[in-house]
């Protein structure tokens, strides 16, 4: 509810109340003092009969935005956000916002009226208004934020928060397959270095996910490594939330320090941003660490625009320093816990980046953000501190002598260094190489020498033949969907609605003890018309339908958790939202239609090694929604968006792997993320594409262990080529239909097709091959 007038506070700015009450849109179009967000002419009230406005234009714009709900409070109850302006000429009212550390600076309020009262006034007014700008990342179907109470990153899929604006908003739904692909590209950029890849993936969501502001990222590489490509993509995706900075100016030059006009000018760029980066930074010195740590931790800094007053603010952005020069940070825990290193693979040619560029063009930074959110949401993951940067090419002659002496003798006596080394260069070399000073007896004399204190810093500068490769942890990160809670019960729905949603079933009478006598005979005769009035009733899935029953065991994870962990989050493409019933024990029944290739091949399984049962195709029954059991009720908790969906390819694969089908599957098959090529796939030109006859004759391997062509298909060729590709593989390998269907959906999604089109392609191939007697 917008206040009719401003709250009264001490030191109220002169004319503020009168201006707030009198600001209005000029309907005649004859005169205005300024135009607002949607290009409406706004008039400021005058003093008496004069033409003098009661308040200056800049302050009036602030009040007008307050009046028109273009200012909103953040969830910390202290930060004010301003609505972003649409500069396209369409004059849209955007729902994206940026932080305003100081309203005087944001609105360029004249010095005479520049009062801290403006900030206090806005806070008092906005605290009584509903809605907050949420600190986190929002996708179309879910959002990620760090819960201040638990300290954990949580996933939100429903509720009032989803309607609030978020600091970072992406219009695409979360896609676990894209997140896996993004993680693979991070590994490719880092040359397979898992720890560097995880640090790189973590970088994207850091300003929105870290528990407190602390981290600065250093992307190190000599060239041909894709750091500029990646940062340019980040800037293109979030033009208003990124800033390009000059690290040397920002940190005070090689000698560091604050207070210079150049440094204060550069600091202005850190306002309103979530990411600030230097794509080609100069050498970072230990003297610059003071300012670097202030920016890393969000300490107050001073900024100044040309011909404007200086102001102070707390930077909230993550600083990213991309460089091919040495980064010499001071030794100690304070520096180590703030600086995150990423070592990129050098020496790639421009042609080698074609597929990476295609990936960025197709998915932008959204997929990288998905992988980053998944990484932050995993509490077992942490920043890797063992990534070493630098190399022999970064050494001066004096530093090279120190390295050679330590490698050969275990120490270096600085007094014997034949190269002139000043005190500043000495301090720099000690930090750069990870050394410390100690005393040793050499030739009977007590001598001060340098030895290695930090092996991780020293290792990159050792001669290649002296290096020993560390065996990094094999704990490879794979982005996974989060495990979501069971939805809350919804209003009771007529059970017959289940049949209207395409689920073929029969209703049979049952007792509160869950027993339905003669259920099969009753179902074969068509069952009862409606279970209305019964204390309990059974639902018998007819051919082409099944129910997945997720139980709650005495020990270990429940079936709901297991299925999400091994297949995907409920509500995702892998685990589609459906008619969902919570049981009296706290478990869940999920209703699905069976795809044609699996019909007649499902078993009636009970706990196949996990707390999940399967009731399928006239082979069993479950108690339906609205039944009252001995230990509790069966409540409907979710409905599908349309018809009850088919089992997804991932669910089919999971059932096959757990011996729930009669298909011959290899022993030990386990659910796993869809494979993503380690190196970019090469596409064949359209003229070289095989015909349908060639595909039928080509013995392509159907399993993912072979070299299946998973390249992205350009628009205009997707449907025909996918149809021919699936038709040929399925005709040659009908026993591996589940894997072929999974490959179709993976390649189709990567090429930009949706589930509806891909399902149509699959069903068409199955019908044609069935008609020919090939399957």
XYZ file of C-alpha atoms in Angstrom:
775
model
C 0.000 0.000 0.000
C 1.571 3.312 -1.089
C 1.435 6.053 1.522
C -0.621 9.130 0.742
C 2.116 11.227 2.322
C 5.670 10.799 3.513
C 6.412 9.758 7.090
C 7.616 12.614 9.281
C 11.205 12.176 10.438
C 13.759 14.502 12.062
C 15.558 16.879 9.659
C 12.902 16.427 6.968
C 14.231 17.957 3.677
C 12.589 21.279 2.872
C 9.769 20.937 0.360
C 9.848 17.118 0.374
C 6.316 16.614 1.707
C 4.802 19.275 -0.540
C 6.592 17.887 -3.579
C 5.565 14.303 -2.797
C 1.900 15.328 -2.525
C 1.906 17.596 -5.548
C 3.995 15.748 -8.155
C 1.741 14.815 -11.066
C 1.698 13.883 -14.747
C 0.920 16.788 -17.074
C -2.130 15.773 -19.077
C -1.957 18.719 -21.486
C 1.501 17.965 -22.778
C 2.361 21.682 -22.624
C 4.943 21.615 -19.879
C 6.988 19.226 -17.743
C 10.013 19.347 -15.448
C 11.212 15.842 -16.293
C 10.028 12.591 -17.909
C 9.776 9.446 -15.827
C 10.563 5.759 -16.481
C 7.786 5.335 -18.996
C 8.313 8.749 -20.624
C 5.391 10.513 -18.906
C 5.792 14.298 -18.445
C 5.957 15.060 -14.710
C 5.377 18.496 -13.177
C 6.791 19.702 -9.847
C 4.470 21.900 -7.718
C 5.442 25.595 -7.449
C 5.972 27.873 -4.483
C 2.837 29.962 -4.149
C 2.123 31.848 -7.361
C 5.724 31.832 -8.555
C 7.271 29.611 -11.207
C 9.920 28.375 -8.769
C 9.653 24.593 -8.035
C 9.327 23.664 -4.360
C 12.259 21.309 -4.806
C 15.043 20.715 -7.317
C 14.446 18.333 -10.215
C 16.888 15.684 -8.980
C 15.253 15.423 -5.563
C 11.824 15.481 -7.236
C 12.803 12.491 -9.394
C 13.745 10.606 -6.226
C 10.351 11.354 -4.655
C 8.478 10.484 -7.866
C 10.208 7.082 -8.022
C 9.295 6.538 -4.379
C 5.696 7.442 -5.179
C 5.551 5.228 -8.298
C 7.084 2.160 -6.619
C 10.340 2.412 -8.528
C 12.289 2.055 -5.294
C 12.235 -1.114 -3.196
C 14.010 -2.408 -0.124
C 16.314 -5.415 -0.153
C 15.771 -8.369 2.156
C 18.532 -7.095 4.449
C 16.116 -4.229 5.317
C 18.946 -1.723 4.731
C 19.736 -1.654 1.010
C 17.573 0.419 -1.344
C 17.172 -0.777 -4.942
C 16.090 1.306 -7.923
C 14.192 -0.066 -10.897
C 16.304 -0.375 -14.061
C 15.492 1.928 -16.966
C 14.465 0.620 -20.371
C 16.790 2.404 -22.805
C 15.451 0.611 -25.896
C 12.845 3.309 -26.606
C 9.945 0.983 -25.793
C 9.507 2.665 -22.380
C 8.711 -0.607 -20.606
C 8.440 -0.838 -16.834
C 11.171 -3.373 -16.124
C 11.214 -5.733 -13.180
C 14.990 -5.709 -12.759
C 16.661 -3.607 -10.096
C 20.059 -2.290 -9.095
C 21.457 -1.343 -5.719
C 21.706 2.335 -4.761
C 24.319 2.745 -1.991
C 23.495 6.462 -1.688
C 20.363 8.144 -3.063
C 22.060 11.538 -3.307
C 24.642 10.062 -5.680
C 22.109 7.931 -7.546
C 19.931 10.952 -8.367
C 22.710 13.557 -8.566
C 21.016 15.634 -5.867
C 22.582 19.124 -5.778
C 25.093 19.761 -3.014
C 22.755 22.248 -1.317
C 20.112 19.537 -0.824
C 22.482 16.573 -0.443
C 21.410 15.185 2.920
C 21.653 11.759 4.515
C 18.017 12.371 5.412
C 17.025 11.222 1.910
C 18.399 7.741 2.639
C 16.728 7.575 6.051
C 13.427 8.839 4.641
C 13.393 6.157 1.925
C 14.199 3.410 4.453
C 11.389 4.433 6.794
C 8.854 4.595 3.948
C 9.924 1.386 2.194
C 9.990 -0.778 5.317
C 6.209 -0.543 5.525
C 5.730 -1.593 1.890
C 5.328 -5.229 0.795
C 7.879 -7.072 -1.327
C 11.646 -7.182 -1.205
C 14.404 -7.502 -3.795
C 15.740 -10.981 -3.108
C 19.471 -11.668 -2.936
C 20.010 -14.654 -5.171
C 19.502 -16.120 -8.645
C 16.040 -16.704 -10.085
C 15.398 -18.975 -13.053
C 11.971 -19.340 -14.665
C 11.046 -22.334 -12.518
C 13.156 -21.983 -9.388
C 15.422 -19.689 -7.406
C 18.596 -20.131 -5.365
C 19.383 -18.089 -2.259
C 21.369 -18.464 0.935
C 19.150 -18.791 3.964
C 20.523 -16.590 6.727
C 19.048 -18.800 9.450
C 20.532 -22.125 8.342
C 23.471 -20.710 6.395
C 22.725 -23.140 3.546
C 21.890 -22.377 -0.069
C 18.241 -23.295 -0.562
C 16.156 -23.931 -3.661
C 12.759 -22.245 -3.939
C 10.189 -23.406 -6.467
C 6.975 -21.841 -5.170
C 5.620 -19.316 -2.704
C 5.478 -15.515 -2.526
C 9.263 -15.139 -2.919
C 9.007 -16.359 -6.511
C 6.873 -13.305 -7.291
C 9.406 -10.852 -5.836
C 12.161 -9.314 -7.973
C 15.622 -10.892 -7.646
C 19.037 -9.320 -8.025
C 19.840 -11.734 -10.849
C 16.930 -12.939 -12.987
C 17.153 -15.408 -15.877
C 14.124 -16.143 -18.045
C 15.047 -19.768 -18.811
C 14.087 -22.763 -16.654
C 16.825 -24.630 -14.827
C 18.135 -27.527 -16.936
C 20.364 -30.116 -15.253
C 21.685 -31.333 -18.634
C 22.851 -27.838 -19.541
C 24.475 -27.506 -16.125
C 26.411 -30.743 -16.705
C 27.509 -29.472 -20.121
C 28.638 -26.173 -18.582
C 30.720 -28.045 -15.990
C 32.375 -29.984 -18.804
C 33.247 -26.780 -20.636
C 34.840 -25.422 -17.449
C 37.016 -28.551 -17.378
C 37.887 -28.038 -21.038
C 38.912 -24.435 -20.423
C 41.096 -25.566 -17.517
C 42.706 -28.424 -19.433
C 41.096 -31.098 -17.278
C 42.278 -29.581 -13.974
C 39.262 -30.476 -11.814
C 40.060 -28.053 -9.003
C 40.548 -25.105 -11.337
C 37.354 -26.065 -13.166
C 35.344 -26.094 -9.941
C 36.769 -22.709 -8.931
C 35.862 -21.313 -12.354
C 32.325 -22.706 -12.191
C 31.899 -21.279 -8.684
C 32.841 -17.786 -9.885
C 29.612 -16.990 -11.742
C 27.185 -17.124 -8.789
C 29.674 -15.992 -6.133
C 28.346 -12.438 -5.530
C 24.886 -13.904 -4.914
C 25.744 -17.115 -3.040
C 28.798 -16.583 -0.825
C 27.803 -16.475 2.878
C 29.704 -13.226 3.391
C 31.651 -11.081 0.962
C 35.167 -12.451 0.768
C 36.288 -13.818 -2.604
C 38.298 -12.356 -5.480
C 39.076 -14.552 -8.507
C 42.346 -14.628 -10.451
C 42.117 -16.223 -13.918
C 45.670 -16.981 -14.998
C 46.898 -17.896 -18.474
C 49.442 -16.759 -21.027
C 46.997 -16.591 -23.948
C 44.706 -18.631 -26.148
C 42.737 -19.866 -23.143
C 39.267 -18.343 -23.500
C 39.274 -16.020 -20.481
C 38.293 -12.980 -22.533
C 35.614 -14.964 -24.388
C 34.090 -16.061 -21.092
C 34.135 -12.624 -19.484
C 32.731 -10.989 -22.626
C 29.844 -13.468 -22.540
C 29.204 -12.561 -18.898
C 29.142 -8.855 -19.797
C 26.833 -9.461 -22.767
C 24.381 -11.426 -20.604
C 24.368 -8.890 -17.739
C 25.333 -5.499 -19.222
C 23.998 -3.498 -16.253
C 25.483 -5.786 -13.603
C 29.057 -5.978 -14.903
C 31.844 -3.428 -15.171
C 35.235 -3.471 -16.880
C 37.892 -1.959 -14.626
C 41.592 -1.199 -14.721
C 42.989 -3.187 -11.790
C 46.175 -1.097 -11.614
C 44.208 2.165 -11.272
C 41.707 0.568 -8.898
C 44.379 -0.850 -6.584
C 46.588 2.229 -6.629
C 49.315 1.318 -9.104
C 52.234 -1.068 -8.413
C 52.848 0.520 -4.998
C 49.199 0.289 -3.978
C 47.423 2.820 -1.803
C 44.184 4.760 -1.651
C 43.186 8.384 -1.907
C 44.429 9.213 -5.402
C 41.925 10.824 -7.750
C 42.502 8.081 -10.386
C 41.751 5.346 -7.850
C 38.595 7.086 -6.635
C 37.420 7.565 -10.230
C 37.924 3.866 -11.000
C 36.098 2.873 -7.807
C 32.917 4.533 -9.154
C 32.592 1.604 -11.593
C 32.067 -0.812 -8.711
C 28.678 0.707 -7.907
C 25.554 -1.214 -8.937
C 27.599 -4.171 -10.234
C 27.791 -7.824 -9.278
C 30.910 -8.592 -11.320
C 33.853 -6.256 -11.995
C 36.737 -7.570 -14.061
C 39.981 -6.613 -15.744
C 40.392 -8.796 -18.843
C 44.137 -8.173 -19.152
C 45.498 -7.041 -15.810
C 49.062 -5.990 -15.119
C 51.135 -7.632 -12.412
C 49.515 -7.611 -8.943
C 51.974 -6.763 -6.168
C 51.910 -7.372 -2.392
C 51.595 -3.591 -1.887
C 48.245 -3.631 -3.673
C 46.822 -6.280 -1.347
C 45.515 -3.715 1.164
C 43.063 -2.246 -1.335
C 42.381 -5.657 -2.878
C 41.348 -7.062 0.513
C 39.069 -4.071 1.151
C 37.261 -4.694 -2.120
C 37.161 -8.455 -1.524
C 35.515 -8.079 1.878
C 33.256 -5.159 0.960
C 34.876 -2.658 3.304
C 33.950 0.982 2.807
C 35.835 2.702 -0.002
C 35.780 6.232 -1.407
C 34.731 7.064 -4.958
C 34.543 10.317 -6.869
C 33.124 11.280 -10.238
C 34.582 14.186 -12.203
C 33.098 17.496 -10.993
C 31.155 15.666 -8.287
C 31.628 15.318 -4.542
C 33.389 12.242 -3.182
C 31.189 9.610 -1.605
C 31.708 6.345 0.255
C 30.028 2.974 -0.262
C 30.530 -0.730 0.364
C 31.308 -2.613 -2.876
C 29.228 -5.763 -3.287
C 30.675 -7.020 -6.557
C 33.026 -9.951 -7.078
C 36.334 -8.749 -8.514
C 37.765 -10.927 -11.310
C 41.369 -10.392 -12.402
C 42.274 -12.075 -15.690
C 45.998 -11.873 -16.324
C 49.040 -13.455 -17.912
C 51.321 -11.674 -15.466
C 52.454 -12.744 -11.987
C 49.946 -12.228 -9.190
C 51.998 -11.780 -6.042
C 49.800 -11.779 -2.971
C 51.081 -11.387 0.545
C 51.651 -14.700 2.289
C 49.282 -15.569 5.094
C 45.795 -16.846 5.803
C 44.162 -13.454 5.172
C 45.246 -13.479 1.524
C 44.834 -17.187 0.938
C 41.198 -17.286 2.004
C 40.269 -14.296 -0.177
C 42.021 -15.080 -3.469
C 40.674 -17.935 -5.606
C 42.989 -19.117 -8.381
C 41.951 -20.574 -11.737
C 44.605 -21.848 -14.099
C 43.435 -21.980 -17.713
C 44.943 -24.059 -20.516
C 46.978 -21.931 -22.905
C 47.888 -22.157 -26.554
C 44.593 -22.994 -28.224
C 43.978 -21.661 -31.718
C 40.923 -19.497 -32.539
C 39.388 -22.403 -34.453
C 39.421 -24.579 -31.347
C 37.020 -22.168 -29.643
C 34.309 -22.456 -32.315
C 32.226 -24.993 -30.407
C 32.668 -23.132 -27.129
C 31.458 -19.961 -28.824
C 28.493 -21.887 -30.252
C 27.716 -23.124 -26.741
C 27.782 -19.567 -25.377
C 25.663 -18.304 -28.282
C 23.117 -21.052 -27.736
C 22.891 -20.937 -23.960
C 24.677 -17.744 -22.965
C 25.869 -17.652 -19.396
C 22.639 -19.278 -18.167
C 24.112 -22.795 -18.227
C 27.277 -21.646 -16.447
C 25.082 -19.971 -13.832
C 23.119 -23.210 -13.430
C 26.321 -25.168 -12.781
C 27.516 -22.472 -10.382
C 24.284 -22.522 -8.365
C 24.399 -26.314 -8.181
C 27.994 -26.127 -6.917
C 27.162 -23.550 -4.248
C 24.103 -25.559 -3.200
C 26.236 -28.622 -2.444
C 27.431 -28.178 1.181
C 30.179 -30.778 0.722
C 31.966 -28.583 -1.844
C 34.436 -25.821 -1.064
C 36.849 -23.457 -2.768
C 40.041 -25.241 -3.817
C 43.188 -23.606 -2.427
C 45.720 -25.911 -4.101
C 45.516 -24.400 -7.601
C 48.971 -23.106 -8.508
C 49.487 -20.235 -10.952
C 52.608 -18.727 -12.466
C 55.472 -20.293 -14.410
C 59.160 -20.139 -15.177
C 58.543 -17.448 -17.789
C 57.453 -15.077 -14.974
C 60.828 -15.188 -13.189
C 63.433 -12.441 -13.175
C 67.120 -13.434 -13.273
C 67.416 -12.976 -9.515
C 64.301 -15.049 -8.862
C 65.498 -17.772 -11.248
C 68.752 -17.981 -9.297
C 66.798 -18.447 -6.047
C 64.727 -21.260 -7.582
C 67.815 -23.028 -8.982
C 69.610 -22.845 -5.622
C 66.639 -24.203 -3.691
C 66.059 -27.022 -6.203
C 69.742 -28.019 -6.105
C 70.555 -27.471 -2.414
C 67.289 -27.085 -0.543
C 68.015 -23.455 0.334
C 69.341 -20.215 -1.151
C 71.627 -17.743 0.614
C 70.455 -14.326 -0.528
C 73.862 -12.764 0.083
C 75.321 -14.950 -2.684
C 72.776 -13.856 -5.292
C 74.875 -12.521 -8.205
C 72.001 -10.333 -9.410
C 71.246 -7.000 -7.799
C 68.066 -7.320 -5.740
C 66.651 -4.321 -3.913
C 64.640 -4.621 -0.722
C 61.291 -4.277 -2.534
C 62.263 -6.930 -5.098
C 63.410 -9.196 -2.259
C 60.067 -8.920 -0.458
C 58.239 -9.507 -3.738
C 60.317 -12.629 -4.548
C 59.735 -14.124 -1.094
C 55.954 -13.763 -1.439
C 55.872 -14.815 -5.070
C 57.867 -18.018 -4.551
C 56.366 -18.907 -1.181
C 59.641 -18.645 0.759
C 60.586 -17.766 4.296
C 63.831 -16.796 5.981
C 65.618 -18.963 8.524
C 69.149 -19.463 9.896
C 71.332 -22.464 9.086
C 74.913 -23.411 9.736
C 76.791 -23.460 6.420
C 80.499 -24.201 6.428
C 80.474 -23.733 10.179
C 78.893 -20.286 10.007
C 75.359 -19.347 10.971
C 73.868 -17.999 7.752
C 70.429 -16.575 6.889
C 68.910 -18.500 3.991
C 65.591 -18.780 2.149
C 63.677 -22.061 2.097
C 60.260 -23.086 0.794
C 57.344 -22.352 3.127
C 54.508 -22.831 0.631
C 55.020 -25.712 -1.782
C 51.916 -24.752 -3.731
C 53.374 -21.315 -4.583
C 56.828 -22.667 -5.340
C 55.885 -25.602 -7.552
C 54.977 -23.695 -10.784
C 58.466 -22.172 -10.933
C 60.401 -25.436 -10.648
C 62.076 -26.883 -13.756
C 59.708 -29.215 -15.595
C 61.821 -32.317 -14.928
C 61.751 -31.626 -11.178
C 57.991 -31.279 -10.861
C 55.912 -34.114 -9.491
C 52.289 -34.208 -10.481
C 49.942 -34.095 -7.535
C 47.104 -36.568 -7.632
C 44.172 -34.251 -7.267
C 41.023 -35.514 -5.659
C 39.033 -37.676 -8.013
C 35.876 -36.194 -6.505
C 34.573 -34.785 -9.782
C 31.725 -32.346 -9.450
C 28.609 -33.105 -11.475
C 25.789 -30.549 -11.216
C 22.624 -32.220 -10.026
C 19.102 -31.062 -9.448
C 18.354 -30.244 -5.816
C 16.163 -32.550 -3.746
C 12.876 -30.722 -3.282
C 10.396 -31.287 -0.450
C 7.051 -32.978 -1.012
C 4.498 -30.268 -1.924
C 1.830 -29.270 0.579
C -1.658 -30.810 0.220
C -4.009 -29.018 -2.155
C -7.785 -28.754 -2.138
C -9.433 -32.110 -2.618
C -10.233 -32.943 -6.242
C -12.832 -35.402 -7.491
C -10.911 -38.708 -7.973
C -12.630 -39.181 -11.332
C -10.575 -36.198 -12.555
C -7.625 -38.591 -12.697
C -9.279 -40.422 -15.604
C -10.097 -37.151 -17.354
C -6.373 -36.329 -17.244
C -5.603 -39.364 -19.382
C -4.713 -41.923 -16.694
C -6.476 -45.198 -17.551
C -7.454 -46.922 -14.308
C -10.177 -48.714 -12.418
C -11.454 -47.798 -8.958
C -12.066 -50.686 -6.531
C -13.443 -50.686 -2.954
C -10.843 -51.101 -0.194
C -10.696 -51.191 3.579
C -8.857 -48.791 5.838
C -6.341 -51.617 6.343
C -5.336 -51.087 2.649
C -6.820 -54.433 1.594
C -8.978 -54.476 -1.576
C -10.545 -57.917 -1.895
C -11.134 -59.321 -5.391
C -9.578 -56.153 -6.795
C -8.418 -57.780 -10.021
C -11.808 -59.271 -10.884
C -13.504 -55.960 -10.032
C -11.014 -54.041 -12.217
C -11.456 -56.429 -15.150
C -15.194 -55.783 -14.958
C -14.572 -52.020 -15.175
C -14.469 -51.205 -11.455
C -16.829 -48.847 -9.674
C -17.917 -45.598 -11.302
C -16.761 -43.303 -8.504
C -15.235 -43.890 -5.074
C -17.248 -41.036 -3.540
C -18.567 -41.996 -0.120
C -16.001 -44.767 0.485
C -13.622 -44.553 3.442
C -10.882 -45.970 1.222
C -10.547 -47.150 -2.363
C -7.895 -48.626 -4.604
C -6.613 -47.325 -7.957
C -5.658 -50.103 -10.403
C -3.477 -48.822 -13.286
C -4.725 -50.223 -16.585
C -2.395 -51.195 -19.476
C -0.312 -48.188 -20.471
C -0.288 -46.689 -16.946
C 1.697 -47.134 -13.727
C 2.206 -45.707 -10.241
C 5.645 -45.230 -8.647
C 5.296 -45.746 -4.883
C 8.056 -44.038 -2.865
C 8.150 -45.446 0.668
C 9.650 -44.271 3.967
C 11.942 -46.976 5.441
C 12.971 -47.223 9.071
C 16.587 -46.523 8.170
C 18.168 -44.557 5.337
C 16.767 -42.168 2.761
C 13.132 -42.364 1.698
C 12.142 -43.182 -1.881
C 11.264 -39.543 -2.671
C 14.840 -38.503 -1.855
C 16.446 -41.455 -3.634
C 14.494 -40.929 -6.858
C 15.300 -37.207 -7.017
C 18.971 -37.809 -6.287
C 19.297 -40.473 -8.982
C 16.924 -39.062 -11.627
C 16.394 -35.318 -11.048
C 14.305 -32.826 -9.090
C 10.575 -33.336 -8.991
C 9.017 -31.018 -11.549
C 11.976 -31.239 -13.927
C 11.880 -32.853 -17.377
C 13.533 -35.956 -15.871
C 10.944 -36.294 -13.059
C 7.808 -34.610 -14.469
C 5.171 -33.051 -12.214
C 2.086 -35.263 -12.133
C -0.889 -36.465 -10.082
C 0.963 -36.813 -6.780
C -0.487 -38.319 -3.605
C 1.073 -38.276 -0.143
C 0.491 -41.532 1.706
C -0.402 -42.152 5.348
C 3.220 -43.105 6.110
C 4.658 -39.908 4.599
C 5.606 -41.518 1.300
C 4.428 -40.511 -2.175
C 2.557 -42.039 -5.119
C 3.439 -40.600 -8.551
C 1.106 -41.472 -11.457
C 2.447 -41.817 -15.033
C 1.496 -43.104 -18.450
C 3.855 -45.714 -19.938
C 5.579 -44.902 -23.268
C 4.751 -47.309 -26.141
C 8.128 -49.054 -26.171
C 7.743 -50.027 -22.518
C 4.099 -51.057 -22.481
C 3.614 -54.653 -21.379
C 7.203 -54.794 -20.153
C 6.901 -53.340 -16.645
C 7.116 -55.606 -13.626
C 5.173 -55.283 -10.390
C 8.207 -54.648 -8.168
C 8.574 -54.190 -4.404
C 11.717 -52.491 -3.060
C 14.201 -53.411 -5.834
C 17.152 -52.500 -3.615
C 15.674 -49.062 -2.856
C 12.484 -47.961 -1.010
C 10.491 -47.658 -4.248
C 7.659 -49.931 -5.418
C 6.072 -50.114 -8.867
C 2.403 -50.816 -9.537
C 1.826 -51.190 -13.268
C -0.678 -52.311 -15.888
C -3.222 -54.388 -13.939
C -0.520 -55.997 -11.771
C -1.323 -54.174 -8.528
C -3.087 -51.242 -6.918
C -2.534 -48.298 -4.551
C -4.937 -46.452 -2.271
C -6.235 -43.328 -3.979
C -6.298 -39.672 -2.949
C -8.929 -38.974 -0.306
C -8.710 -42.455 1.270
C -8.592 -42.690 5.065
C -6.147 -45.345 6.256
C -5.663 -46.778 9.722
C -2.568 -44.617 10.254
C -3.616 -41.505 8.360
C -4.981 -40.004 5.179
C -3.960 -40.070 1.522
C -3.803 -36.445 0.334
C -3.442 -35.045 -3.163
C -0.397 -32.714 -3.210
C 0.097 -31.892 -6.895
C -1.542 -31.962 -10.318
C -0.005 -32.091 -13.812
C -0.198 -28.972 -15.976
C -2.229 -30.917 -18.548
C -2.523 -34.650 -19.143
C -0.807 -37.084 -16.789
C 2.683 -37.231 -18.353
C 4.539 -40.228 -19.726
C 7.492 -41.670 -17.881
C 10.523 -39.645 -18.922
C 13.524 -41.252 -20.605
C 15.412 -40.877 -17.328
C 12.666 -42.597 -15.307
C 12.488 -45.398 -17.893
C 16.223 -45.843 -17.664
C 16.064 -45.863 -13.862
C 13.347 -48.521 -13.839
C 15.320 -50.667 -16.279
C 18.458 -50.315 -14.161
C 16.544 -51.467 -11.068
C 15.081 -54.594 -12.713
C 11.592 -53.147 -12.993
C 11.254 -54.098 -16.687
C 11.542 -57.266 -18.739
C 14.023 -55.602 -21.100
C 17.473 -57.112 -21.173
C 19.711 -54.501 -19.618
C 23.380 -54.909 -18.779
C 24.167 -55.876 -15.194
C 25.149 -53.119 -12.852
C 23.615 -50.312 -14.873
C 23.315 -47.230 -12.672
C 21.651 -43.864 -13.208
C 24.157 -41.264 -14.342
C 24.142 -37.764 -15.829
C 23.831 -37.595 -19.574
C 27.276 -37.785 -21.190
C 28.789 -34.606 -22.547
C 31.737 -34.702 -24.970
C 35.037 -33.718 -23.371
C 36.036 -31.978 -26.590
C 33.770 -30.034 -28.940
C 31.788 -32.247 -31.280
C 32.368 -31.739 -34.991
C 29.254 -31.291 -37.111
C 28.986 -32.705 -40.598
C 27.950 -30.297 -43.361
C 24.377 -30.654 -44.559
C 25.568 -32.000 -47.918
C 27.377 -34.851 -46.154
C 24.420 -35.925 -44.004
C 23.510 -39.612 -44.517
C 20.247 -40.471 -46.148
C 17.632 -42.621 -44.419
C 18.784 -45.661 -46.446
C 22.386 -45.056 -45.371
C 21.341 -44.812 -41.766
C 19.404 -48.064 -42.004
C 22.472 -49.832 -43.331
C 24.974 -48.207 -40.974
C 25.624 -50.330 -37.859
C 25.867 -47.414 -35.432
C 26.548 -48.299 -31.795
C 23.480 -47.449 -29.738
C 25.006 -47.340 -26.285
C 26.741 -44.270 -24.898
C 29.917 -46.305 -24.653
C 30.285 -45.956 -28.448
C 30.957 -42.823 -30.460
C 27.392 -41.705 -31.066
C 27.029 -38.446 -32.989
C 25.597 -36.011 -30.416
C 26.461 -32.829 -32.316
C 24.047 -29.900 -32.351
C 21.851 -29.757 -35.466
C 21.228 -26.331 -37.029
C 17.720 -24.904 -37.238
C 15.839 -25.938 -40.365
C 17.298 -29.464 -40.384
C 16.530 -30.631 -36.830
C 13.300 -32.623 -37.234
C 14.276 -34.468 -40.436
C 17.773 -35.326 -39.299
C 16.721 -36.434 -35.828
C 13.949 -38.592 -37.303
C 16.361 -40.295 -39.709
C 19.000 -40.673 -36.983
C 16.615 -42.305 -34.502
C 14.893 -44.416 -37.158
C 18.171 -45.965 -38.291
C 19.512 -46.608 -34.781
C 16.242 -48.069 -33.517
C 15.883 -50.349 -36.555
C 19.390 -51.731 -36.019
C 19.255 -51.865 -32.212
C 15.651 -52.360 -31.043
C 16.852 -53.853 -27.756
C 18.376 -50.535 -26.711
C 15.324 -48.354 -27.238
C 15.589 -46.705 -23.815
C 19.136 -45.496 -24.464
C 18.236 -44.340 -27.986
C 15.264 -42.381 -26.648
C 17.467 -40.781 -23.999
C 20.008 -39.797 -26.667
C 17.215 -38.298 -28.788
C 16.082 -36.034 -25.964
C 19.636 -35.008 -25.057
C 20.616 -34.158 -28.638
C 17.232 -32.586 -29.337
C 17.406 -30.335 -26.258
C 20.934 -29.296 -27.184
C 19.667 -28.407 -30.677
C 16.844 -26.276 -29.273
C 13.796 -28.554 -29.587
C 11.260 -29.043 -26.802
C 9.828 -32.197 -25.276
C 6.619 -32.053 -27.355
C 8.456 -32.085 -30.699
C 10.896 -34.782 -29.546
C 8.084 -36.992 -28.272
C 6.404 -36.637 -31.657
C 9.608 -37.685 -33.458
C 9.979 -40.710 -31.194
C 6.369 -41.839 -31.539
C 6.539 -41.443 -35.321
C 9.636 -43.662 -35.540
C 8.081 -46.300 -33.277
C 4.862 -46.373 -35.343
C 6.691 -46.650 -38.674
C 9.035 -49.399 -37.481
C 6.184 -51.300 -35.824
C 4.168 -51.129 -39.043
C 7.140 -52.611 -40.943
C 7.594 -55.346 -38.319
C 11.106 -54.154 -37.482
C 10.441 -53.782 -33.760
